[in-house]
Amino acid sequence: ALNCQGLLYLYKKDIFMRIKLIIIASFLMLFMLACSVGASSKAVRDHRTTVGTATMDDFTTITPRILNRARFMVDRTEDRGAGAIIDCKYEYPALSNEEVLAGIEEVRYKLTLEARMKGSGGEMYNVRAIVQSYGRYKGSSDWVEIQTSDITKQRIKSFVNELKTDFENRIRSF
C-alpha cells in the first residue's frame, strides 16, 4: 500500500510531465508555423548562374566585349568595395506560351553581372550572372516579378558559357 506522501509524489510527477509535454508541443507548433509562413512569402524569383573566376581587370575588359557580342547593352558599371557589377539595359523578349496562358501582356528582363572577391584573396573574383524577370498583366500598368522563362535561361546559359570560356583562356595564357 502506498502512503499519502507516495501518492502526492506521483501526482506532482504526473503534473510536471504534462506541463513539459504541453511546452514541447507549443514550441513545435510555433516552429512549424514560422517555417511555413517564411518560406511562402518571399520566394526567390531571380535566376542566378555562376560564371567562374576572373581577375578584376579581366572582368572589366572581357565582359563588356562578350556582352556586346551577345547583343546585351551595358547600362552602367559600378565599382564596389569588394567587387563590381555590370548592369545591362532591359530586354523585351517575345512572350512564351506559359506567359500568355498566365495572362501576361508584356515581359522584360534585366541581366546583372556581379564580381565578388574570393575569400582566399589573390585578387581573384567570383563572377555570377543574375537575371530578374518582370511581367505586366493585361489591364495593369504595374511591372511585377515573374519566373524567368526557359528561353531566357537558355540565352543566358549560352552567354555564360562563352564568357566562362574567355575567362579560362585568359587565365591559361599567363
Short mmCIF file of C-alpha atoms in Angstrom, two decimals, residues 44-168:
data_model
loop_
_atom_site.label_atom_id
_atom_site.label_comp_id
_atom_site.label_asym_id
_atom_site.label_seq_id
_atom_site.Cartn_x
_atom_site.Cartn_y
_atom_site.Cartn_z
CA VAL A 44 13.24 33.81 -54.93
CA ARG A 45 12.33 34.76 -58.48
CA ASP A 46 15.66 35.76 -59.99
CA HIS A 47 17.78 33.28 -61.93
CA ARG A 48 21.42 33.06 -60.80
CA THR A 49 24.24 31.34 -62.66
CA THR A 50 27.89 31.08 -61.64
CA VAL A 51 30.24 32.11 -64.42
CA GLY A 52 33.57 31.32 -62.80
CA THR A 53 36.70 33.02 -61.50
CA ALA A 54 38.43 36.05 -63.01
CA THR A 55 40.62 38.98 -62.12
CA MET A 56 39.02 42.42 -61.88
CA ASP A 57 40.89 43.54 -64.98
CA ASP A 58 39.51 40.59 -66.96
CA PHE A 59 36.01 41.22 -65.61
CA THR A 60 36.03 44.90 -66.65
CA THR A 61 37.59 44.34 -70.09
CA ILE A 62 36.34 40.95 -71.34
CA THR A 63 32.77 41.10 -70.01
CA PRO A 64 31.60 44.22 -71.94
CA ARG A 65 33.06 42.79 -75.16
CA ILE A 66 31.21 39.48 -74.71
CA LEU A 67 28.03 41.33 -73.70
CA ASN A 68 28.14 43.35 -76.93
CA ARG A 69 28.77 40.19 -78.94
CA ALA A 70 25.69 38.59 -77.33
CA ARG A 71 23.67 41.77 -78.05
CA PHE A 72 23.30 42.88 -74.43
CA MET A 73 23.63 46.64 -73.98
CA VAL A 74 25.61 47.78 -70.93
CA ASP A 75 23.65 50.30 -68.87
CA ARG A 76 26.11 51.04 -66.07
CA THR A 77 29.22 49.71 -64.37
CA GLU A 78 29.59 50.21 -60.65
CA ASP A 79 32.73 49.58 -58.63
CA ARG A 80 32.04 48.32 -55.13
CA GLY A 81 34.41 47.81 -52.22
CA ALA A 82 34.93 44.07 -52.63
CA GLY A 83 33.94 43.77 -56.27
CA ALA A 84 31.98 45.32 -59.11
CA ILE A 85 28.71 44.95 -61.01
CA ILE A 86 27.73 45.48 -64.64
CA ASP A 87 24.04 46.20 -65.26
CA CYS A 88 22.54 45.73 -68.70
CA LYS A 89 19.55 47.51 -70.17
CA TYR A 90 16.16 45.80 -70.11
CA GLU A 91 15.48 43.22 -72.83
CA TYR A 92 11.93 42.76 -74.12
CA PRO A 93 11.66 39.19 -75.47
CA ALA A 94 8.69 37.60 -77.21
CA LEU A 95 6.11 36.02 -74.92
CA SER A 96 6.28 32.29 -74.23
CA ASN A 97 3.20 30.05 -74.16
CA GLU A 98 3.29 29.84 -70.34
CA GLU A 99 3.33 33.62 -70.02
CA VAL A 100 0.40 34.02 -72.45
CA LEU A 101 -1.61 31.42 -70.53
CA ALA A 102 -0.86 33.25 -67.26
CA GLY A 103 -2.38 36.43 -68.71
CA ILE A 104 0.87 38.35 -69.08
CA GLU A 105 0.81 41.04 -71.76
CA GLU A 106 4.47 42.13 -71.79
CA VAL A 107 7.74 40.73 -70.40
CA ARG A 108 11.12 42.27 -69.73
CA TYR A 109 14.26 41.07 -68.01
CA LYS A 110 17.49 42.58 -66.79
CA LEU A 111 20.91 40.92 -66.71
CA THR A 112 23.37 41.87 -63.98
CA LEU A 113 26.91 40.53 -63.74
CA GLU A 114 28.45 40.59 -60.30
CA ALA A 115 32.10 40.07 -59.31
CA ARG A 116 32.81 39.40 -55.64
CA MET A 117 36.25 38.95 -54.14
CA LYS A 118 37.08 35.39 -53.19
CA GLY A 119 37.78 34.72 -49.53
CA SER A 120 41.22 33.31 -50.23
CA GLY A 121 42.49 36.60 -51.62
CA GLY A 122 44.90 36.59 -54.52
CA GLU A 123 42.93 39.30 -56.36
CA MET A 124 40.56 36.70 -57.83
CA TYR A 125 36.82 37.29 -58.04
CA ASN A 126 33.79 35.01 -58.29
CA VAL A 127 31.60 36.10 -61.19
CA ARG A 128 27.82 35.48 -61.26
CA ALA A 129 25.08 36.30 -63.74
CA ILE A 130 21.75 37.35 -62.20
CA VAL A 131 18.57 37.65 -64.28
CA GLN A 132 15.49 39.41 -62.94
CA SER A 133 12.30 38.99 -64.99
CA TYR A 134 9.25 41.24 -64.84
CA GLY A 135 5.83 40.91 -66.40
CA ARG A 136 2.84 43.16 -66.94
CA TYR A 137 -0.62 41.62 -66.78
CA LYS A 138 -3.48 42.64 -69.04
CA GLY A 139 -5.27 45.71 -67.75
CA SER A 140 -2.43 46.69 -65.41
CA SER A 141 0.42 49.15 -65.83
CA ASP A 142 2.47 47.72 -62.93
CA TRP A 143 5.50 45.50 -63.52
CA VAL A 144 5.69 42.50 -61.16
CA GLU A 145 8.46 39.96 -60.70
CA ILE A 146 7.80 36.72 -62.55
CA GLN A 147 9.63 33.43 -63.04
CA THR A 148 12.34 33.59 -65.71
CA SER A 149 11.30 31.72 -68.86
CA ASP A 150 13.23 28.73 -70.21
CA ILE A 151 14.03 30.61 -73.42
CA THR A 152 15.68 33.41 -71.44
CA LYS A 153 17.55 30.90 -69.26
CA GLN A 154 18.90 29.22 -72.41
CA ARG A 155 20.10 32.56 -73.83
CA ILE A 156 21.82 33.42 -70.54
CA LYS A 157 23.36 29.95 -70.36
CA SER A 158 24.96 30.31 -73.80
CA PHE A 159 26.26 33.78 -72.88
CA VAL A 160 27.67 32.46 -69.57
CA ASN A 161 29.41 29.57 -71.36
CA GLU A 162 31.05 31.97 -73.81
CA LEU A 163 32.18 34.29 -71.00
CA LYS A 164 33.48 31.36 -68.95
CA THR A 165 35.50 30.10 -71.93
CA ASP A 166 37.10 33.52 -72.44
CA PHE A 167 37.96 33.79 -68.73
CA GLU A 168 39.56 30.33 -68.78
#
